[in-house]
Amino acid sequence: MDKQKQVLAQTMSFLMSIRPESNLGKLLNFCLATKVESEPTGKTAYEMACDLLEHPNILSDFIQEAMESDGEYTPEEYVALSELPTQNPEEFMQKILGELDKIEL
């Protein structure tokens, strides 16, 4: 299997291991609702995701950057955003990392 198919299979198996109503599921739903284009932000989607995981306190910045990236604000983005508890970003990200530790691939 070539590298792209391996990455796709890995991603699919990861997504199938997550409940949509979990905190991690809510974050991934938001990621699926956005279309990140690196032009306006100067960052790729991967770089944005790495920044968030390294600095959980930037959740609000991550959300804003992701939504602004393509210049469109879709109803799907707003629905996904409304499901994210943004009042305490560090606590939310800690819960996500805890859920991530429990996933067996």
PDB file of C-alpha atoms in Angstrom:
ATOM      1  CA  MET A   1       0.000   0.000   0.000  1.00  0.00           C
ATOM      2  CA  ASP A   2       1.403   3.418  -0.906  1.00  0.00           C
ATOM      3  CA  LYS A   3       1.986   6.124   1.706  1.00  0.00           C
ATOM      4  CA  GLN A   4      -1.167   8.139   0.927  1.00  0.00           C
ATOM      5  CA  LYS A   5      -3.380   5.069   1.278  1.00  0.00           C
ATOM      6  CA  GLN A   6      -1.665   4.186   4.557  1.00  0.00           C
ATOM      7  CA  VAL A   7      -2.308   7.679   5.915  1.00  0.00           C
ATOM      8  CA  LEU A   8      -5.931   7.504   4.764  1.00  0.00           C
ATOM      9  CA  ALA A   9      -6.429   4.068   6.363  1.00  0.00           C
ATOM     10  CA  GLN A  10      -4.844   5.319   9.589  1.00  0.00           C
ATOM     11  CA  THR A  11      -7.031   8.428   9.596  1.00  0.00           C
ATOM     12  CA  MET A  12     -10.191   6.444   8.862  1.00  0.00           C
ATOM     13  CA  SER A  13      -9.479   3.944  11.651  1.00  0.00           C
ATOM     14  CA  PHE A  14      -8.769   6.807  14.042  1.00  0.00           C
ATOM     15  CA  LEU A  15     -12.036   8.559  13.166  1.00  0.00           C
ATOM     16  CA  MET A  16     -14.011   5.330  13.543  1.00  0.00           C
ATOM     17  CA  SER A  17     -12.609   5.002  17.081  1.00  0.00           C
ATOM     18  CA  ILE A  18     -14.098   8.314  18.261  1.00  0.00           C
ATOM     19  CA  ARG A  19     -17.633   9.006  19.439  1.00  0.00           C
ATOM     20  CA  PRO A  20     -18.992  12.162  17.773  1.00  0.00           C
ATOM     21  CA  GLU A  21     -20.401  13.460  21.085  1.00  0.00           C
ATOM     22  CA  SER A  22     -17.017  13.247  22.857  1.00  0.00           C
ATOM     23  CA  ASN A  23     -14.865  16.344  23.269  1.00  0.00           C
ATOM     24  CA  LEU A  24     -12.424  14.986  20.709  1.00  0.00           C
ATOM     25  CA  GLY A  25     -15.327  14.264  18.364  1.00  0.00           C
ATOM     26  CA  LYS A  26     -16.557  17.849  18.725  1.00  0.00           C
ATOM     27  CA  LEU A  27     -13.122  19.240  17.899  1.00  0.00           C
ATOM     28  CA  LEU A  28     -12.774  16.941  14.894  1.00  0.00           C
ATOM     29  CA  ASN A  29     -16.268  17.889  13.732  1.00  0.00           C
ATOM     30  CA  PHE A  30     -15.185  21.523  13.789  1.00  0.00           C
ATOM     31  CA  CYS A  31     -12.064  20.602  11.808  1.00  0.00           C
ATOM     32  CA  LEU A  32     -14.200  18.805   9.236  1.00  0.00           C
ATOM     33  CA  ALA A  33     -16.488  21.820   8.902  1.00  0.00           C
ATOM     34  CA  THR A  34     -13.644  24.215   8.118  1.00  0.00           C
ATOM     35  CA  LYS A  35     -11.530  24.442   4.992  1.00  0.00           C
ATOM     36  CA  VAL A  36      -8.068  25.691   5.855  1.00  0.00           C
ATOM     37  CA  GLU A  37      -6.160  27.419   3.103  1.00  0.00           C
ATOM     38  CA  SER A  38      -2.657  28.449   4.086  1.00  0.00           C
ATOM     39  CA  GLU A  39      -2.572  31.661   2.034  1.00  0.00           C
ATOM     40  CA  PRO A  40      -4.259  34.084   4.489  1.00  0.00           C
ATOM     41  CA  THR A  41      -2.764  32.577   7.644  1.00  0.00           C
ATOM     42  CA  GLY A  42       0.639  31.596   6.297  1.00  0.00           C
ATOM     43  CA  LYS A  43       0.240  28.201   8.014  1.00  0.00           C
ATOM     44  CA  THR A  44      -0.819  24.827   6.758  1.00  0.00           C
ATOM     45  CA  ALA A  45      -3.607  22.922   8.485  1.00  0.00           C
ATOM     46  CA  TYR A  46      -0.973  20.593   9.924  1.00  0.00           C
ATOM     47  CA  GLU A  47       0.998  23.516  11.374  1.00  0.00           C
ATOM     48  CA  MET A  48      -2.162  24.953  12.909  1.00  0.00           C
ATOM     49  CA  ALA A  49      -3.028  21.599  14.491  1.00  0.00           C
ATOM     50  CA  CYS A  50       0.503  21.166  15.865  1.00  0.00           C
ATOM     51  CA  ASP A  51       0.404  24.664  17.362  1.00  0.00           C
ATOM     52  CA  LEU A  52      -2.879  23.865  19.112  1.00  0.00           C
ATOM     53  CA  LEU A  53      -1.612  20.596  20.551  1.00  0.00           C
ATOM     54  CA  GLU A  54       1.617  22.215  21.749  1.00  0.00           C
ATOM     55  CA  HIS A  55      -0.169  25.272  23.162  1.00  0.00           C
ATOM     56  CA  PRO A  56      -3.703  24.300  24.308  1.00  0.00           C
ATOM     57  CA  ASN A  57      -4.382  27.838  25.527  1.00  0.00           C
ATOM     58  CA  ILE A  58      -4.585  29.069  21.905  1.00  0.00           C
ATOM     59  CA  LEU A  59      -7.852  27.227  21.202  1.00  0.00           C
ATOM     60  CA  SER A  60      -9.709  30.496  20.525  1.00  0.00           C
ATOM     61  CA  ASP A  61      -6.973  31.651  18.151  1.00  0.00           C
ATOM     62  CA  PHE A  62      -7.009  28.254  16.419  1.00  0.00           C
ATOM     63  CA  ILE A  63     -10.773  28.459  15.926  1.00  0.00           C
ATOM     64  CA  GLN A  64     -10.609  31.990  14.563  1.00  0.00           C
ATOM     65  CA  GLU A  65      -7.694  31.185  12.264  1.00  0.00           C
ATOM     66  CA  ALA A  66      -9.405  28.052  10.908  1.00  0.00           C
ATOM     67  CA  MET A  67     -12.687  29.834  10.243  1.00  0.00           C
ATOM     68  CA  GLU A  68     -11.023  32.842   8.612  1.00  0.00           C
ATOM     69  CA  SER A  69      -8.647  30.784   6.508  1.00  0.00           C
ATOM     70  CA  ASP A  70     -10.869  30.362   3.466  1.00  0.00           C
ATOM     71  CA  GLY A  71     -12.743  33.631   3.838  1.00  0.00           C
ATOM     72  CA  GLU A  72     -16.107  31.865   4.127  1.00  0.00           C
ATOM     73  CA  TYR A  73     -18.204  31.424   7.226  1.00  0.00           C
ATOM     74  CA  THR A  74     -20.521  28.495   6.669  1.00  0.00           C
ATOM     75  CA  PRO A  75     -23.511  27.411   8.740  1.00  0.00           C
ATOM     76  CA  GLU A  76     -21.709  24.102   9.356  1.00  0.00           C
ATOM     77  CA  GLU A  77     -18.757  25.954  10.901  1.00  0.00           C
ATOM     78  CA  TYR A  78     -21.055  27.876  13.241  1.00  0.00           C
ATOM     79  CA  VAL A  79     -22.902  24.714  14.292  1.00  0.00           C
ATOM     80  CA  ALA A  80     -19.611  22.906  14.972  1.00  0.00           C
ATOM     81  CA  LEU A  81     -18.287  25.961  16.810  1.00  0.00           C
ATOM     82  CA  SER A  82     -21.377  26.094  19.015  1.00  0.00           C
ATOM     83  CA  GLU A  83     -20.605  22.564  20.238  1.00  0.00           C
ATOM     84  CA  LEU A  84     -17.104  23.497  21.440  1.00  0.00           C
ATOM     85  CA  PRO A  85     -16.849  24.558  25.087  1.00  0.00           C
ATOM     86  CA  THR A  86     -14.540  27.545  24.638  1.00  0.00           C
ATOM     87  CA  GLN A  87     -14.807  29.088  28.135  1.00  0.00           C
ATOM     88  CA  ASN A  88     -11.917  27.041  29.548  1.00  0.00           C
ATOM     89  CA  PRO A  89      -9.724  26.043  26.600  1.00  0.00           C
ATOM     90  CA  GLU A  90      -6.957  24.412  28.614  1.00  0.00           C
ATOM     91  CA  GLU A  91      -9.426  22.177  30.480  1.00  0.00           C
ATOM     92  CA  PHE A  92     -11.143  21.277  27.191  1.00  0.00           C
ATOM     93  CA  MET A  93      -7.813  20.392  25.588  1.00  0.00           C
ATOM     94  CA  GLN A  94      -6.814  18.324  28.640  1.00  0.00           C
ATOM     95  CA  LYS A  95     -10.043  16.341  28.265  1.00  0.00           C
ATOM     96  CA  ILE A  96      -9.256  15.829  24.577  1.00  0.00           C
ATOM     97  CA  LEU A  97      -5.775  14.547  25.336  1.00  0.00           C
ATOM     98  CA  GLY A  98      -7.233  12.237  27.985  1.00  0.00           C
ATOM     99  CA  GLU A  99      -9.689  10.843  25.439  1.00  0.00           C
ATOM    100  CA  LEU A 100      -6.851  10.450  22.963  1.00  0.00           C
ATOM    101  CA  ASP A 101      -4.858   8.359  25.441  1.00  0.00           C
ATOM    102  CA  LYS A 102      -7.785   5.909  25.718  1.00  0.00           C
ATOM    103  CA  ILE A 103      -8.083   5.243  21.973  1.00  0.00           C
ATOM    104  CA  GLU A 104      -6.702   1.918  20.852  1.00  0.00           C
ATOM    105  CA  LEU A 105      -5.854   1.688  17.204  1.00  0.00           C
TER     106      LEU A 105
END
